[in-house]
Amino acid sequence: MQSTAAVSLSASAIAGGGARSEATRRPGGLRVCGLRGEALACPSLRISPVPARLAVARAAAATNGAVAGSGGFDYDLVIIGAGVGGHGAALHAVEEGLKTAIIEGDVVGGTCVNRGCVPSKALLAVSGRMRELHDEHHMKSLGLQVSSAGYDRQAVADHANNLASKIRSNLTNSMKALGVDILTGVGTIVGKQKVRYGKAGLPDKEITARNIIIATGSTPFVPKGIEIDGKTVFTSDHALKLESVPDWIAIVGSGYIGLEFSDVYTALGSEVTFVEALDQLMPGFDPEIAKLAQRVLINPRKIDYHTGVFASKITPAKDGKPVLIELIDAKTKEHKETLEVDAALIATGRAPFTKGLGLENINVVTQRGFVPVDERMRVMDADGNVVPNLYCIGDANGKLMLAHAASAQGISVVEQISGKDHILNHLSIPAACFTHPEISMVGLTEPQAREQADKEGFEVDVVKTSFKANTKALAENEGDGIAKLIYRRDTGEILGVHILGLHAADLIHEASNAIALGTRVQDIKFAVHAHPTLSEVLDELFKAAKVNSGVSHSVNEPVAA
């Protein structure tokens, strides 16, 4: 997630915003690994980094000095923003021997650690256990007897806050230990390879850098007409503090953020009403997965919903009156009804945090707030030209608003800065929704794959397997769920994998890595999985795929353009 209480992910974001061929190939016909981008002469051969290179990097890290010097600059790399993306880039930069500084205007860890992924997972861990303890049928089927379960709201909130503090401390310590300079203040680009930073009441400081990465992240998006008071009408930032558990809460938006919070609130005793502008719930998910998720995650719970409507106005509760939500038809804009609820969570996605960066000083114009970049995360100016030595990663560029995508983009940029051309394959980046059970996905949805197939003239096939056929899932009495593979029948290329079920967020990475490495179904079907494990869900999925006769195994072929 990012969210996950920290991200929203649209169908277009899943597609990665770029052509598949550009994302998976290097100039000269060499395949690019979506993880590290090493050029592979043969897909069956994997070459580990040279130990000597790591030794040089460690020596450089000890003094925070570039191997070849900084060429008159204060730093080889300055990163504006110390979230997950900036942190990942900083650590990799030090490994590459670059003198590195990171500027943080708020707190280390950014949205993910402090107001998103991390604290939301703490709340979801609580909701999962509460949900299980209250499921009398589930417990009896395992032979367990449990007395009535309850919770301490403040203790739950403290668990989330303490986890965020611990992870924030870990991130800070890891950068300090490697010699990354952490500069406190708001960073502004004042010219080519120049950054100014400072705090209110103190004089600003100006530094120079051979390369600059923008990694400023995002903030919750609040549509017009919605009044936020932080108590009865609030965003995910406020919700993660869990200052109250309302009897009835409306959640505006049924994407990752909204779906996860519906899991938390219903487990803690709230009734939930979804307000979704599109005609179906969970619009960013594969439609088949969304349909099943509605049967498992919404219909059996104290959740109702309104689709095809906008919340045109939301007024916080005051003077003994409830929260008022005025709904209008999304198409006709006519008033439909007014809801009266105890609280409203605004989960309508996130907006890039790019104001005050000084982009106007280098002729860069944002697009809906996002910093325009090319496939290498290089910032583009208003004339469509690459701005030398300037990059933007993570939510601020809008390519894929997920914390781990930001980190992967940052590592990709550092690879380029270090002289190794690298293009990240965004279609290989997985996403997950940490409900109970979980949802995960990587690559294209079925409609996206079929649309691409129609344009490019190839055949798409789909196979599915059920968790009800998995021994480990049945042992846990958690048989609800499916896995779905979308692939090219003519070549065996994996286009997308979607999972709803127990530990789906952990299972998706086998498929993610297969897409990143260019592994095809006719090869991965021979991989061995331990029995009995949940991983056999994917094992059965890959074995069920049928590729056209005459298509050879990729391990016997050279990698070509």
Coordinates of C-alpha atoms in Angstrom, one line a residue:
M1 CA 0.0 0.0 0.0
Q2 CA 1.2 2.7 -0.9
S3 CA -0.7 2.7 0.4
T4 CA -2.2 0.3 2.1
A5 CA -3.1 3.5 3.8
A6 CA -0.3 5.3 2.0
V7 CA -1.1 4.7 -1.7
S8 CA -3.7 4.6 -4.3
L9 CA -3.3 2.5 -7.5
S10 CA -5.3 3.0 -10.6
A11 CA -5.6 0.7 -13.5
S12 CA -3.3 3.0 -15.5
A13 CA -0.8 2.9 -12.7
I14 CA -0.7 -0.8 -12.8
A15 CA 0.2 -0.6 -16.5
G16 CA 3.3 1.3 -15.5
G17 CA 2.8 4.2 -17.9
G18 CA 5.3 2.9 -20.5
A19 CA 5.6 0.5 -23.4
R20 CA 6.5 -3.1 -22.4
S21 CA 9.3 -3.4 -24.9
E22 CA 11.0 -0.3 -23.6
A23 CA 10.7 -1.4 -20.0
T24 CA 12.2 -4.8 -20.5
R25 CA 15.0 -4.3 -23.0
R26 CA 18.4 -2.6 -22.9
P27 CA 19.8 -0.8 -26.0
G28 CA 21.8 -3.3 -28.0
G29 CA 19.3 -6.2 -27.5
L30 CA 20.3 -7.1 -23.9
R31 CA 17.4 -8.0 -21.6
V32 CA 17.1 -5.8 -18.5
C33 CA 16.4 -7.4 -15.1
G34 CA 13.6 -5.5 -13.4
L35 CA 15.4 -6.0 -10.0
R36 CA 18.9 -4.9 -10.6
G37 CA 19.2 -4.4 -14.4
E38 CA 22.2 -6.7 -14.9
A39 CA 22.7 -7.5 -18.6
L40 CA 22.4 -11.3 -19.0
A41 CA 24.0 -13.1 -21.9
C42 CA 22.0 -16.3 -21.0
P43 CA 18.9 -16.4 -18.8
S44 CA 20.2 -19.6 -17.1
L45 CA 23.4 -17.8 -16.0
R46 CA 23.3 -15.5 -13.1
I47 CA 26.5 -13.5 -12.2
S48 CA 26.9 -12.2 -8.6
P49 CA 28.4 -8.8 -8.0
V50 CA 32.2 -8.9 -8.0
P51 CA 33.4 -9.0 -4.4
A52 CA 36.1 -6.4 -5.1
R53 CA 33.5 -3.9 -6.1
L54 CA 31.7 -4.3 -2.7
A55 CA 35.0 -3.9 -0.9
V56 CA 35.6 -0.6 -2.7
A57 CA 32.1 0.5 -1.9
R58 CA 32.5 -0.3 1.8
A59 CA 35.8 1.6 1.9
A60 CA 34.1 4.6 0.3
A61 CA 31.2 4.4 2.7
A62 CA 33.6 4.5 5.7
T63 CA 34.6 8.1 4.6
N64 CA 31.4 8.9 2.7
G65 CA 33.7 9.8 -0.2
A66 CA 33.2 9.0 -3.9
V67 CA 35.7 6.6 -5.3
A68 CA 36.8 9.1 -7.9
G69 CA 36.2 12.2 -5.9
S70 CA 33.3 14.7 -6.2
G71 CA 34.8 16.9 -8.9
G72 CA 34.4 20.1 -7.0
F73 CA 30.8 19.4 -5.9
D74 CA 29.8 19.2 -2.2
Y75 CA 28.2 15.8 -2.9
D76 CA 28.0 13.3 -5.7
L77 CA 24.3 12.9 -4.8
V78 CA 21.8 14.9 -2.9
I79 CA 18.3 13.4 -2.3
I80 CA 15.4 15.7 -1.4
G81 CA 13.1 13.6 0.8
A82 CA 13.9 10.8 3.2
G83 CA 11.0 8.4 2.7
V84 CA 11.4 4.8 1.6
G85 CA 12.4 5.9 -1.9
G86 CA 15.1 8.4 -0.7
H87 CA 16.4 5.9 1.9
G88 CA 16.8 3.1 -0.7
A89 CA 18.6 5.4 -3.1
A90 CA 20.9 6.7 -0.4
L91 CA 21.9 3.2 0.8
H92 CA 22.6 2.1 -2.8
A93 CA 24.5 5.3 -3.6
V94 CA 26.9 4.7 -0.6
E95 CA 27.4 1.1 -1.8
E96 CA 28.4 2.5 -5.2
G97 CA 30.9 4.8 -3.5
L98 CA 29.0 8.1 -3.9
K99 CA 29.3 10.9 -1.4
T100 CA 25.6 11.3 -0.4
A101 CA 23.4 13.6 1.5
I102 CA 19.6 13.4 2.1
I103 CA 17.4 16.4 3.0
E104 CA 14.4 15.8 5.2
G105 CA 12.0 18.5 6.0
D106 CA 9.8 16.5 8.3
V107 CA 10.8 13.1 9.7
V108 CA 12.9 10.3 8.2
G109 CA 10.7 7.6 6.7
G110 CA 8.2 9.8 5.0
T111 CA 4.6 8.8 4.4
C112 CA 5.1 5.0 4.3
V113 CA 6.8 4.7 7.7
N114 CA 5.0 7.5 9.6
R115 CA 1.6 7.9 8.0
G116 CA 1.0 4.9 5.8
C117 CA 2.3 1.4 5.1
V118 CA 3.9 0.8 8.5
P119 CA 1.3 2.0 11.0
S120 CA -1.5 0.7 8.9
K121 CA 0.0 -2.8 9.0
A122 CA 0.1 -2.6 12.8
L123 CA -3.7 -1.9 12.8
L124 CA -4.3 -4.6 10.3
A125 CA -2.4 -7.1 12.4
V126 CA -4.8 -6.3 15.2
S127 CA -7.9 -6.5 13.0
G128 CA -6.8 -9.9 11.7
R129 CA -6.5 -11.3 15.1
M130 CA -9.8 -9.8 16.3
R131 CA -11.5 -11.1 13.2
E132 CA -10.2 -14.6 13.9
L133 CA -11.1 -14.6 17.6
H134 CA -14.7 -13.5 16.8
D135 CA -15.1 -16.1 14.1
E136 CA -16.7 -18.8 16.3
H137 CA -17.3 -21.2 13.4
H138 CA -13.7 -21.0 12.3
M139 CA -12.4 -21.6 15.9
K140 CA -14.7 -24.6 16.5
S141 CA -13.6 -26.1 13.2
L142 CA -10.1 -26.1 14.5
G143 CA -11.2 -27.5 17.9
L144 CA -10.6 -24.3 19.7
Q145 CA -12.7 -22.6 22.3
V146 CA -12.2 -18.9 22.9
S147 CA -14.0 -16.6 25.4
S148 CA -15.2 -13.2 24.2
A149 CA -12.4 -11.1 22.8
G150 CA -12.0 -7.4 23.4
Y151 CA -9.5 -4.7 22.7
D152 CA -7.9 -1.6 24.3
R153 CA -8.2 1.2 21.7
Q154 CA -5.3 3.3 23.1
A155 CA -3.1 0.2 23.3
V156 CA -3.8 -0.6 19.7
A157 CA -3.0 3.0 18.7
D158 CA 0.2 2.8 20.7
H159 CA 1.2 -0.4 18.9
A160 CA 0.9 1.4 15.5
N161 CA 2.8 4.5 16.7
N162 CA 5.5 2.5 18.4
L163 CA 6.1 0.4 15.3
A164 CA 6.4 3.6 13.2
S165 CA 8.9 5.0 15.7
K166 CA 11.0 1.8 15.6
I167 CA 11.2 1.6 11.9
R168 CA 11.9 5.4 11.6
S169 CA 14.8 4.9 14.0
N170 CA 16.1 1.9 12.1
L171 CA 16.1 3.9 8.8
T172 CA 17.9 6.8 10.4
N173 CA 20.5 4.6 12.1
S174 CA 21.2 2.7 8.9
M175 CA 21.9 5.9 6.9
K176 CA 24.1 7.3 9.7
A177 CA 26.0 4.0 10.0
L178 CA 26.9 4.1 6.3
G179 CA 27.9 7.8 6.4
V180 CA 25.0 9.4 4.7
D181 CA 24.7 13.1 5.7
I182 CA 21.2 13.8 7.0
L183 CA 20.4 17.5 6.4
T184 CA 17.3 18.9 8.2
G185 CA 15.2 21.4 6.4
V186 CA 13.0 22.0 3.3
G187 CA 15.0 21.5 0.1
T188 CA 14.6 23.8 -2.9
I189 CA 16.4 23.6 -6.2
V190 CA 17.8 27.0 -6.9
G191 CA 19.7 26.3 -10.1
K192 CA 21.6 23.6 -12.0
Q193 CA 23.0 21.2 -9.5
K194 CA 22.3 23.6 -6.6
V195 CA 20.0 23.0 -3.6
R196 CA 19.1 25.3 -0.8
Y197 CA 17.7 23.9 2.5
G198 CA 16.8 25.3 5.9
K199 CA 14.4 25.5 8.7
A200 CA 12.1 28.4 9.8
G201 CA 14.0 30.9 12.0
L202 CA 17.4 29.7 10.9
P203 CA 19.6 30.8 7.9
D204 CA 19.4 28.7 4.8
K205 CA 22.3 26.8 3.5
E206 CA 23.2 26.1 -0.1
I207 CA 25.0 23.0 -1.4
T208 CA 26.1 21.7 -4.8
A209 CA 25.6 18.2 -6.1
R210 CA 26.7 16.4 -9.2
N211 CA 23.3 14.7 -9.2
I212 CA 20.0 15.5 -7.5
I213 CA 17.0 13.1 -6.8
I214 CA 13.6 14.5 -5.9
A215 CA 11.8 12.1 -3.6
T216 CA 9.3 14.2 -1.8
G217 CA 6.4 11.7 -1.9
S218 CA 2.7 12.6 -1.6
T219 CA -0.1 13.7 0.7
P220 CA -3.8 12.6 1.0
F221 CA -5.9 14.0 -1.8
V222 CA -9.1 15.8 -0.5
P223 CA -11.7 16.7 -3.2
K224 CA -13.4 20.1 -3.2
G225 CA -16.4 20.4 -0.9
I226 CA -15.0 18.2 1.8
E227 CA -14.2 19.9 5.1
I228 CA -11.6 18.1 7.2
D229 CA -11.6 18.6 11.0
G230 CA -9.3 15.7 11.8
K231 CA -11.8 14.2 14.3
T232 CA -15.0 13.3 12.5
V233 CA -14.0 13.9 8.9
F234 CA -10.4 12.9 8.3
T235 CA -7.8 11.3 6.0
S236 CA -5.7 8.2 6.5
D237 CA -3.1 10.4 8.2
H238 CA -5.6 11.0 11.0
A239 CA -7.2 7.5 10.9
L240 CA -3.9 5.8 11.7
K241 CA -3.8 7.5 15.1
L242 CA -7.0 5.6 15.9
E243 CA -8.3 8.3 18.3
S244 CA -11.8 6.8 18.1
V245 CA -13.7 3.8 16.7
P246 CA -17.0 5.3 15.4
D247 CA -20.2 3.2 15.4
W248 CA -20.8 4.2 11.8
I249 CA -18.2 5.5 9.4
A250 CA -18.4 6.3 5.7
I251 CA -15.3 5.6 3.7
V252 CA -15.1 7.7 0.5
G253 CA -13.2 5.7 -2.0
S254 CA -12.9 1.9 -2.3
G255 CA -9.3 1.5 -3.4
Y256 CA -6.5 0.1 -1.3
I257 CA -6.7 2.7 1.5
G258 CA -10.5 2.4 1.8
L259 CA -10.6 -1.4 1.6
E260 CA -7.9 -1.8 4.3
F261 CA -9.6 0.6 6.7
S262 CA -12.9 -1.1 6.2
D263 CA -11.1 -4.3 7.4
V264 CA -9.8 -2.5 10.5
Y265 CA -13.0 -0.7 11.4
T266 CA -15.4 -3.6 11.0
A267 CA -13.1 -5.9 13.0
L268 CA -13.2 -3.3 15.8
G269 CA -17.0 -3.1 15.7
S270 CA -17.8 -0.3 13.3
E271 CA -20.4 -0.3 10.6
V272 CA -19.0 1.0 7.2
T273 CA -20.6 2.6 4.2
F274 CA -18.5 2.9 1.1
V275 CA -19.0 5.9 -1.3
E276 CA -17.5 5.1 -4.7
A277 CA -17.6 7.5 -7.7
L278 CA -17.2 4.7 -10.3
D279 CA -19.8 2.1 -11.1
Q280 CA -18.1 -0.7 -9.2
L281 CA -16.2 -1.2 -6.0
M282 CA -12.4 -1.7 -6.1
P283 CA -12.1 -0.2 -9.6
G284 CA -8.3 -0.5 -9.7
F285 CA -8.3 -4.3 -9.3
D286 CA -8.8 -7.0 -11.8
P287 CA -12.6 -7.2 -12.3
E288 CA -12.8 -10.9 -11.5
I289 CA -10.7 -10.5 -8.3
A290 CA -12.8 -7.5 -7.3
K291 CA -16.0 -9.5 -7.7
L292 CA -14.7 -12.3 -5.5
A293 CA -13.3 -9.8 -3.0
Q294 CA -16.7 -8.2 -2.7
R295 CA -18.2 -11.6 -1.8
V296 CA -15.5 -12.3 0.8
L297 CA -14.5 -8.9 2.2
I298 CA -17.6 -6.8 1.9
N299 CA -20.9 -8.7 1.7
P300 CA -20.5 -10.9 4.8
R301 CA -19.5 -7.9 6.9
K302 CA -21.3 -4.9 8.3
I303 CA -20.6 -2.9 5.1
D304 CA -23.0 -1.3 2.6
Y305 CA -22.1 0.9 -0.3
H306 CA -23.1 3.5 -2.9
T307 CA -21.5 3.3 -6.3
G308 CA -21.6 5.8 -9.2
V309 CA -21.9 8.8 -6.8
F310 CA -19.7 11.7 -5.7
A311 CA -19.6 13.0 -2.1
S312 CA -20.1 16.6 -3.3
K313 CA -20.1 18.1 0.3
I314 CA -19.1 16.7 3.6
T315 CA -19.7 18.6 6.8
P316 CA -18.1 17.5 10.1
A317 CA -20.2 16.7 13.1
K318 CA -20.8 19.6 15.5
D319 CA -23.3 21.0 18.0
G320 CA -24.7 17.5 18.4
K321 CA -25.3 17.0 14.7
P322 CA -23.8 14.0 12.8
V323 CA -21.5 14.2 9.8
L324 CA -23.5 15.1 6.7
I325 CA -22.5 13.7 3.3
E326 CA -24.3 15.0 0.3
L327 CA -24.3 12.5 -2.6
I328 CA -24.8 13.4 -6.2
D329 CA -25.0 11.2 -9.3
A330 CA -21.5 10.9 -10.9
K331 CA -23.0 11.3 -14.4
T332 CA -25.9 13.6 -14.1
K333 CA -24.6 15.6 -11.0
E334 CA -28.1 15.5 -9.6
H335 CA -28.6 15.2 -5.8
K336 CA -29.4 11.6 -4.8
E337 CA -29.4 11.6 -1.0
T338 CA -27.8 12.8 2.2
L339 CA -26.1 10.4 4.6
E340 CA -25.8 11.0 8.3
V341 CA -22.9 9.2 9.9
D342 CA -20.7 9.4 12.9
A343 CA -17.5 9.9 10.9
A344 CA -16.1 10.0 7.4
L345 CA -12.7 8.8 6.2
I346 CA -11.6 10.4 2.9
A347 CA -9.7 7.7 1.0
T348 CA -9.7 9.2 -2.5
G349 CA -6.1 8.7 -3.3
R350 CA -3.0 10.8 -2.9
A351 CA -1.5 14.0 -4.4
P352 CA 2.2 14.6 -5.2
F353 CA 4.0 16.8 -2.7
T354 CA 6.0 19.0 -5.1
K355 CA 5.2 22.6 -4.2
G356 CA 8.1 24.7 -3.1
L357 CA 10.7 22.6 -4.9
G358 CA 11.9 25.5 -7.0
L359 CA 11.2 23.7 -10.3
E360 CA 10.4 27.0 -12.0
N361 CA 14.1 27.9 -11.5
I362 CA 15.0 25.1 -14.0
N363 CA 12.1 25.5 -16.4
V364 CA 10.2 22.4 -15.2
V365 CA 6.4 22.5 -15.1
T366 CA 4.5 19.9 -13.1
Q367 CA 1.5 18.0 -14.7
R368 CA -1.3 17.8 -12.2
G369 CA 1.4 18.3 -9.6
F370 CA 3.5 15.4 -10.8
V371 CA 7.1 16.0 -11.9
P372 CA 7.4 14.8 -15.6
V373 CA 10.1 12.1 -16.1
D374 CA 11.2 9.7 -18.8
E375 CA 11.6 6.0 -18.5
R376 CA 14.9 6.5 -16.6
M377 CA 13.3 8.9 -14.1
R378 CA 15.2 11.8 -15.6
V379 CA 13.2 15.1 -15.1
M380 CA 11.9 16.7 -18.3
D381 CA 11.7 20.5 -18.7
A382 CA 8.8 22.5 -20.2
D383 CA 10.3 22.1 -23.7
G384 CA 10.4 18.3 -23.4
N385 CA 14.1 18.1 -22.9
V386 CA 16.0 16.1 -20.2
V387 CA 17.2 18.3 -17.3
P388 CA 20.8 17.1 -16.8
N389 CA 21.7 15.4 -13.5
L390 CA 18.1 15.8 -12.1
Y391 CA 15.9 12.8 -11.3
C392 CA 12.5 12.3 -9.6
I393 CA 11.3 9.1 -8.0
G394 CA 8.3 7.8 -6.2
D395 CA 4.9 9.3 -5.7
A396 CA 6.2 12.7 -6.9
N397 CA 6.4 11.4 -10.4
G398 CA 3.2 9.5 -10.4
K399 CA 4.4 6.4 -12.3
L400 CA 3.4 3.9 -9.6
M401 CA 2.5 5.2 -6.2
L402 CA 3.9 2.5 -4.1
A403 CA 6.7 2.7 -1.5
H404 CA 8.7 -0.2 -2.9
A405 CA 8.3 1.3 -6.4
A406 CA 9.9 4.5 -5.1
S407 CA 12.8 2.5 -3.7
A408 CA 13.3 0.5 -6.9
Q409 CA 13.2 3.7 -8.9
G410 CA 15.8 5.2 -6.6
I411 CA 18.1 2.2 -7.0
S412 CA 17.6 2.4 -10.8
V413 CA 18.7 6.0 -10.8
V414 CA 21.8 5.3 -8.7
E415 CA 22.7 2.6 -11.2
Q416 CA 22.6 5.2 -14.0
I417 CA 24.6 7.7 -12.0
S418 CA 27.2 5.0 -11.5
G419 CA 27.5 4.5 -15.2
K420 CA 25.3 1.4 -15.7
D421 CA 22.3 2.2 -17.9
H422 CA 19.2 0.8 -16.3
I423 CA 15.5 0.9 -17.0
L424 CA 13.1 -0.3 -14.4
N425 CA 10.3 -2.6 -15.6
H426 CA 7.3 -1.2 -13.8
L427 CA 5.2 -4.2 -14.9
S428 CA 7.3 -6.4 -12.6
I429 CA 6.5 -4.4 -9.5
P430 CA 3.9 -6.1 -7.3
A431 CA 1.2 -4.5 -5.2
A432 CA -0.8 -5.8 -2.3
C433 CA -3.8 -5.0 -0.2
F434 CA -3.5 -6.3 3.4
T435 CA -7.1 -7.2 4.1
H436 CA -8.1 -10.6 5.6
P437 CA -7.6 -12.4 3.3
E438 CA -5.1 -10.5 1.3
I439 CA -5.1 -9.4 -2.3
S440 CA -2.0 -9.1 -4.4
M441 CA -1.2 -8.5 -8.1
V442 CA 1.6 -7.8 -10.6
G443 CA 1.5 -6.9 -14.2
L444 CA -1.7 -6.3 -16.3
T445 CA -5.3 -7.0 -15.4
E446 CA -7.2 -9.2 -17.8
P447 CA -9.0 -6.3 -19.6
Q448 CA -5.6 -4.5 -20.0
A449 CA -4.0 -7.7 -21.4
R450 CA -6.8 -8.3 -23.8
E451 CA -6.7 -4.7 -25.0
Q452 CA -2.9 -5.0 -25.6
A453 CA -3.4 -8.3 -27.4
D454 CA -6.0 -6.7 -29.7
K455 CA -3.5 -3.9 -30.6
E456 CA -0.5 -6.1 -31.1
G457 CA -2.2 -9.2 -32.5
F458 CA -1.3 -12.0 -30.1
E459 CA -3.4 -14.5 -28.1
V460 CA -4.1 -14.2 -24.4
D461 CA -5.0 -17.1 -22.2
V462 CA -6.1 -17.2 -18.5
V463 CA -5.8 -20.0 -16.0
K464 CA -6.9 -20.1 -12.4
T465 CA -6.4 -22.2 -9.3
S466 CA -8.3 -22.3 -6.0
F467 CA -7.0 -22.2 -2.4
K468 CA -9.6 -24.8 -1.7
A469 CA -7.3 -27.3 -3.4
N470 CA -4.3 -26.4 -1.4
T471 CA -3.4 -28.6 1.6
K472 CA -1.8 -25.8 3.7
A473 CA -4.8 -23.5 3.2
L474 CA -7.2 -26.3 4.2
A475 CA -5.1 -27.1 7.3
E476 CA -5.5 -23.4 8.3
N477 CA -9.2 -23.7 7.4
E478 CA -8.6 -20.7 5.1
G479 CA -9.8 -22.0 1.7
D480 CA -11.3 -18.8 0.4
G481 CA -9.3 -17.5 -2.5
I482 CA -8.1 -17.9 -6.1
A483 CA -4.9 -17.3 -8.1
K484 CA -5.2 -16.1 -11.7
L485 CA -2.5 -16.2 -14.4
I486 CA -2.7 -14.1 -17.5
Y487 CA -0.2 -15.0 -20.2
R488 CA 0.6 -15.1 -23.9
R489 CA -0.3 -18.5 -25.3
D490 CA 2.1 -18.1 -28.3
T491 CA 5.2 -17.3 -26.3
G492 CA 4.5 -18.2 -22.7
E493 CA 5.2 -14.6 -21.5
I494 CA 3.6 -13.8 -18.2
L495 CA 1.5 -10.7 -18.5
G496 CA -0.1 -10.6 -15.0
V497 CA -0.9 -12.6 -11.9
H498 CA -3.6 -11.8 -9.3
I499 CA -4.2 -13.5 -6.0
L500 CA -6.9 -13.3 -3.4
G501 CA -6.3 -15.5 -0.4
L502 CA -4.2 -16.4 2.7
H503 CA -0.8 -14.6 2.5
A504 CA -1.4 -13.4 -1.0
A505 CA 1.0 -10.5 -0.4
D506 CA 3.9 -12.9 0.2
L507 CA 3.0 -15.3 -2.6
I508 CA 3.0 -12.7 -5.4
H509 CA 6.8 -12.3 -5.5
E510 CA 7.5 -15.5 -7.4
A511 CA 5.4 -14.1 -10.2
S512 CA 6.9 -10.6 -9.9
N513 CA 10.4 -12.0 -10.1
A514 CA 9.5 -14.2 -13.1
I515 CA 8.2 -11.1 -15.0
A516 CA 11.3 -9.1 -14.0
L517 CA 13.7 -11.9 -15.2
G518 CA 11.7 -12.7 -18.3
T519 CA 10.9 -16.2 -17.2
R520 CA 8.1 -17.8 -19.1
V521 CA 5.5 -20.3 -17.9
Q522 CA 7.0 -23.2 -19.8
D523 CA 10.1 -22.8 -17.7
I524 CA 8.7 -21.8 -14.3
K525 CA 6.3 -24.8 -14.3
F526 CA 9.3 -27.0 -13.6
A527 CA 10.2 -25.1 -10.4
V528 CA 9.9 -27.2 -7.3
H529 CA 7.8 -26.0 -4.3
A530 CA 7.8 -27.5 -0.8
H531 CA 4.8 -29.5 0.2
P532 CA 2.6 -28.7 1.9
T533 CA 2.9 -24.9 1.5
L534 CA 0.8 -22.1 0.1
S535 CA 3.4 -21.6 -2.6
E536 CA 1.8 -24.7 -4.3
V537 CA -1.1 -22.5 -5.3
L538 CA 1.2 -20.8 -7.8
D539 CA 2.9 -24.1 -8.6
E540 CA -0.5 -25.5 -9.8
L541 CA -1.2 -22.2 -11.6
F542 CA 1.9 -22.4 -13.7
K543 CA 1.5 -26.1 -14.4
A544 CA -2.1 -25.4 -15.6
A545 CA -0.9 -23.0 -18.3
K546 CA -0.7 -24.4 -21.9
V547 CA 1.6 -22.9 -24.4
N548 CA 1.3 -23.5 -28.2
S549 CA 3.1 -26.5 -29.4
G550 CA 6.5 -25.8 -30.9
V551 CA 7.4 -23.0 -28.5
S552 CA 10.8 -23.8 -27.0
H553 CA 12.1 -23.3 -23.5
S554 CA 13.8 -20.0 -23.0
V555 CA 16.7 -21.6 -21.2
N556 CA 17.8 -23.1 -24.6
E557 CA 17.6 -19.7 -26.4
P558 CA 20.0 -16.8 -26.4
V559 CA 18.6 -13.5 -25.2
A560 CA 17.8 -11.4 -28.2
A561 CA 16.1 -8.1 -28.9

